[in-house]
């Protein structure tokens, strides 16, 4: 779990989970990517009792939609609102038109959240009719969900109306208007049971909430999506017994990711305020300079030792893209212009490199838009080295600082003048991968295999080598 937003993204991988989630679905709001069932007229097991369980990793703050259930008359939805709180809306009069909102806000874009929504309107106590848990902890409400006893929320009755469920879209009367940016994994809807989060997760020996395998049934209209089939990412696992799948809108096989709750991969972090002149998109892997002065981004994971590999591709105009590492050691993540900070090393596609904010120095290699820049960072050697590869050919080895101890080394990037970069830390990449190479532990999905002894920046590797 991340130590804090102010500690330069150092990641404590902790105990490796016994239950493994293999895949997730990358979703991008700008592309209108979402899943939606066809109209389902199957009679629900129970229209008053049900449970939603899913894992989510945010890559964009602000209003983002998680799921909607609806029919031709009304709909209900769950989303992160503009204050990054979880909000529910129900277009059903039995919910008294109340929009419950959590007291807590959820701004961690470095790790995964597990959300469980329990609904049971047969309960005599109004507080037990709708309960929300995040990472196993029941949430309190700033605006209470005053649901009538024995009410039939749209969330539970939609399928039998007929109706639909949709993930990563705000669908009002079948028309999509807003979406979600991030990753979605291990999605369950349990029709007819109200289940505690302990049916889906547990606290491990490090005090971290982790997934466990659900071994129950899902009911007549329940479903389970594990995103294991890249050719059918809306697949409802046949083992559930329900016979419908979800349709993919603007979703392709390439949107399958190995960034999951049991192996969290590095991405670019939207929590660093130096991003005012640019955008982070495509699962935290694409950087785009928009306007104004130079713009930079830091990664979601930093390390203090080990050997690490990632890839980058300059997009469009070549020049003015800087990729490398930073060791500013400053707890204030909003401070400074990164290329001018005391300790950094970056390279550019047009053949320059900078160290410690010093003057530029030429090196012989240059990159075109279709070239892959491979970066191999060695923090275990006496000198600490930064190696640069061009399409799998070693072009530059640079000695960094012998005294990199007790500081966090952070991958970072800086852009000028409408430049773009796509990054591949191994979990997801926008770039088309032809070779699908992994590291020696079988993690990551790279164009080229990492050099011997180097690994993808993910929590399973960090637990072993970090």
mmCIF file of C-alpha atoms in Angstrom, residues 89-235:
data_model
loop_
_atom_site.group_PDB
_atom_site.id
_atom_site.type_symbol
_atom_site.label_atom_id
_atom_site.label_comp_id
_atom_site.label_asym_id
_atom_site.label_seq_id
_atom_site.Cartn_x
_atom_site.Cartn_y
_atom_site.Cartn_z
ATOM 1 C CA UNK A 89 -28.593 8.233 -7.342
ATOM 2 C CA UNK A 90 -31.880 6.387 -7.641
ATOM 3 C CA UNK A 91 -34.674 7.396 -9.955
ATOM 4 C CA UNK A 92 -37.118 5.309 -7.900
ATOM 5 C CA UNK A 93 -39.665 6.967 -5.634
ATOM 6 C CA UNK A 94 -39.196 4.220 -3.042
ATOM 7 C CA UNK A 95 -35.762 5.730 -2.390
ATOM 8 C CA UNK A 96 -37.501 9.064 -1.751
ATOM 9 C CA UNK A 97 -35.288 10.612 -4.448
ATOM 10 C CA UNK A 98 -32.418 10.737 -1.955
ATOM 11 C CA UNK A 99 -28.879 10.747 -3.305
ATOM 12 C CA UNK A 100 -26.690 9.233 -0.558
ATOM 13 C CA UNK A 101 -23.103 10.537 -0.454
ATOM 14 C CA UNK A 102 -20.230 9.206 1.628
ATOM 15 C CA UNK A 103 -18.443 11.300 4.231
ATOM 16 C CA UNK A 104 -15.107 10.001 2.993
ATOM 17 C CA UNK A 105 -13.422 10.947 -0.276
ATOM 18 C CA UNK A 106 -11.317 8.574 -2.350
ATOM 19 C CA UNK A 107 -8.350 10.185 -4.088
ATOM 20 C CA UNK A 108 -5.751 7.412 -4.056
ATOM 21 C CA UNK A 109 -4.805 6.797 -7.695
ATOM 22 C CA UNK A 110 -1.827 4.583 -6.809
ATOM 23 C CA UNK A 111 -3.615 1.534 -5.406
ATOM 24 C CA UNK A 112 -6.823 -0.452 -5.818
ATOM 25 C CA UNK A 113 -10.100 0.065 -3.947
ATOM 26 C CA UNK A 114 -12.504 -2.781 -3.189
ATOM 27 C CA UNK A 115 -16.137 -1.633 -3.114
ATOM 28 C CA UNK A 116 -19.044 -3.682 -1.767
ATOM 29 C CA UNK A 117 -22.596 -2.358 -1.894
ATOM 30 C CA UNK A 118 -25.101 -4.377 0.182
ATOM 31 C CA UNK A 119 -28.837 -3.848 -0.358
ATOM 32 C CA UNK A 120 -31.597 -5.415 1.742
ATOM 33 C CA UNK A 121 -34.749 -3.356 2.035
ATOM 34 C CA UNK A 122 -36.460 -6.054 4.105
ATOM 35 C CA UNK A 123 -34.421 -4.934 7.119
ATOM 36 C CA UNK A 124 -36.419 -3.224 9.888
ATOM 37 C CA UNK A 125 -33.474 -0.933 10.701
ATOM 38 C CA UNK A 126 -33.148 1.720 7.978
ATOM 39 C CA UNK A 127 -29.368 1.834 8.527
ATOM 40 C CA UNK A 128 -29.082 -1.782 7.354
ATOM 41 C CA UNK A 129 -31.016 -1.391 4.106
ATOM 42 C CA UNK A 130 -28.105 0.025 2.118
ATOM 43 C CA UNK A 131 -24.509 -0.372 3.292
ATOM 44 C CA UNK A 132 -21.302 0.507 1.468
ATOM 45 C CA UNK A 133 -17.817 -0.832 2.278
ATOM 46 C CA UNK A 134 -14.447 0.297 0.925
ATOM 47 C CA UNK A 135 -11.526 -2.062 1.536
ATOM 48 C CA UNK A 136 -13.589 -3.901 4.120
ATOM 49 C CA UNK A 137 -14.534 -0.771 6.103
ATOM 50 C CA UNK A 138 -18.173 0.276 6.281
ATOM 51 C CA UNK A 139 -18.642 3.868 5.138
ATOM 52 C CA UNK A 140 -20.710 6.548 6.838
ATOM 53 C CA UNK A 141 -23.043 8.804 4.932
ATOM 54 C CA UNK A 142 -23.053 12.588 4.724
ATOM 55 C CA UNK A 143 -26.450 12.279 3.097
ATOM 56 C CA UNK A 144 -28.351 9.269 4.425
ATOM 57 C CA UNK A 145 -30.002 6.713 2.105
ATOM 58 C CA UNK A 146 -33.503 6.800 3.585
ATOM 59 C CA UNK A 147 -34.850 3.805 1.701
ATOM 60 C CA UNK A 148 -38.387 2.658 2.526
ATOM 61 C CA UNK A 149 -38.799 -0.779 4.053
ATOM 62 C CA UNK A 150 -39.547 -3.444 1.410
ATOM 63 C CA UNK A 151 -38.771 -0.969 -1.375
ATOM 64 C CA UNK A 152 -37.689 -2.247 -4.790
ATOM 65 C CA UNK A 153 -34.605 -0.223 -5.851
ATOM 66 C CA UNK A 154 -33.882 0.045 -9.556
ATOM 67 C CA UNK A 155 -30.446 -1.405 -8.841
ATOM 68 C CA UNK A 156 -32.084 -4.759 -8.119
ATOM 69 C CA UNK A 157 -35.249 -4.864 -10.226
ATOM 70 C CA UNK A 158 -33.834 -3.574 -13.522
ATOM 71 C CA UNK A 159 -33.245 -6.937 -15.174
ATOM 72 C CA UNK A 160 -36.736 -8.271 -14.657
ATOM 73 C CA UNK A 161 -38.432 -5.172 -16.114
ATOM 74 C CA UNK A 162 -36.730 -5.794 -18.670
ATOM 75 C CA UNK A 163 -33.698 -3.623 -18.076
ATOM 76 C CA UNK A 164 -29.920 -3.438 -18.146
ATOM 77 C CA UNK A 165 -26.743 -3.022 -16.131
ATOM 78 C CA UNK A 166 -23.877 -0.906 -17.455
ATOM 79 C CA UNK A 167 -20.322 -0.428 -16.190
ATOM 80 C CA UNK A 168 -18.235 2.733 -16.761
ATOM 81 C CA UNK A 169 -21.066 4.874 -18.097
ATOM 82 C CA UNK A 170 -23.862 7.128 -16.941
ATOM 83 C CA UNK A 171 -26.782 5.697 -18.903
ATOM 84 C CA UNK A 172 -30.032 7.582 -18.504
ATOM 85 C CA UNK A 173 -32.791 5.892 -20.498
ATOM 86 C CA UNK A 174 -30.197 3.970 -22.536
ATOM 87 C CA UNK A 175 -28.211 7.077 -23.577
ATOM 88 C CA UNK A 176 -24.578 7.318 -22.376
ATOM 89 C CA UNK A 177 -23.405 10.742 -21.234
ATOM 90 C CA UNK A 178 -20.410 10.272 -18.883
ATOM 91 C CA UNK A 179 -17.818 7.588 -18.250
ATOM 92 C CA UNK A 180 -14.982 6.266 -16.069
ATOM 93 C CA UNK A 181 -11.186 6.453 -16.360
ATOM 94 C CA UNK A 182 -9.231 3.718 -14.641
ATOM 95 C CA UNK A 183 -9.166 -0.043 -14.179
ATOM 96 C CA UNK A 184 -11.952 -2.423 -13.218
ATOM 97 C CA UNK A 185 -11.457 -5.971 -11.874
ATOM 98 C CA UNK A 186 -13.328 -8.920 -10.334
ATOM 99 C CA UNK A 187 -16.881 -7.629 -10.889
ATOM 100 C CA UNK A 188 -19.732 -9.434 -9.128
ATOM 101 C CA UNK A 189 -23.438 -8.819 -8.899
ATOM 102 C CA UNK A 190 -25.077 -11.240 -6.443
ATOM 103 C CA UNK A 191 -28.842 -11.434 -6.974
ATOM 104 C CA UNK A 192 -30.799 -12.401 -3.857
ATOM 105 C CA UNK A 193 -28.097 -12.258 -1.153
ATOM 106 C CA UNK A 194 -26.727 -9.451 0.998
ATOM 107 C CA UNK A 195 -23.082 -10.340 1.590
ATOM 108 C CA UNK A 196 -20.419 -8.818 3.810
ATOM 109 C CA UNK A 197 -17.102 -7.815 2.194
ATOM 110 C CA UNK A 198 -15.511 -10.836 3.899
ATOM 111 C CA UNK A 199 -17.149 -12.977 1.196
ATOM 112 C CA UNK A 200 -14.769 -11.343 -1.288
ATOM 113 C CA UNK A 201 -11.734 -10.128 0.671
ATOM 114 C CA UNK A 202 -9.749 -10.301 3.898
ATOM 115 C CA UNK A 203 -7.084 -8.421 5.837
ATOM 116 C CA UNK A 204 -3.661 -10.051 5.390
ATOM 117 C CA UNK A 205 -0.810 -10.227 7.906
ATOM 118 C CA UNK A 206 0.407 -6.765 6.839
ATOM 119 C CA UNK A 207 -2.975 -5.216 7.596
ATOM 120 C CA UNK A 208 -3.809 -4.788 3.899
ATOM 121 C CA UNK A 209 -7.211 -5.659 2.456
ATOM 122 C CA UNK A 210 -6.741 -8.280 -0.304
ATOM 123 C CA UNK A 211 -9.111 -10.333 -2.475
ATOM 124 C CA UNK A 212 -10.122 -13.919 -1.788
ATOM 125 C CA UNK A 213 -11.980 -16.300 -4.067
ATOM 126 C CA UNK A 214 -15.774 -16.060 -3.882
ATOM 127 C CA UNK A 215 -17.235 -19.569 -3.705
ATOM 128 C CA UNK A 216 -20.968 -18.825 -3.588
ATOM 129 C CA UNK A 217 -23.760 -18.518 -6.148
ATOM 130 C CA UNK A 218 -24.860 -15.363 -7.976
ATOM 131 C CA UNK A 219 -28.628 -15.908 -8.431
ATOM 132 C CA UNK A 220 -30.849 -15.736 -11.511
ATOM 133 C CA UNK A 221 -29.651 -12.324 -12.712
ATOM 134 C CA UNK A 222 -26.231 -12.296 -11.077
ATOM 135 C CA UNK A 223 -22.949 -12.236 -12.968
ATOM 136 C CA UNK A 224 -19.174 -12.339 -12.657
ATOM 137 C CA UNK A 225 -16.699 -10.645 -15.010
ATOM 138 C CA UNK A 226 -12.998 -11.511 -14.654
ATOM 139 C CA UNK A 227 -11.814 -9.991 -17.984
ATOM 140 C CA UNK A 228 -9.709 -13.076 -18.718
ATOM 141 C CA UNK A 229 -10.841 -13.404 -22.357
ATOM 142 C CA UNK A 230 -9.346 -10.526 -24.377
ATOM 143 C CA UNK A 231 -11.645 -11.393 -27.277
ATOM 144 C CA UNK A 232 -14.744 -11.086 -25.087
ATOM 145 C CA UNK A 233 -14.067 -8.603 -22.307
ATOM 146 C CA UNK A 234 -17.770 -8.400 -21.448
ATOM 147 C CA UNK A 235 -17.892 -12.123 -20.754
#
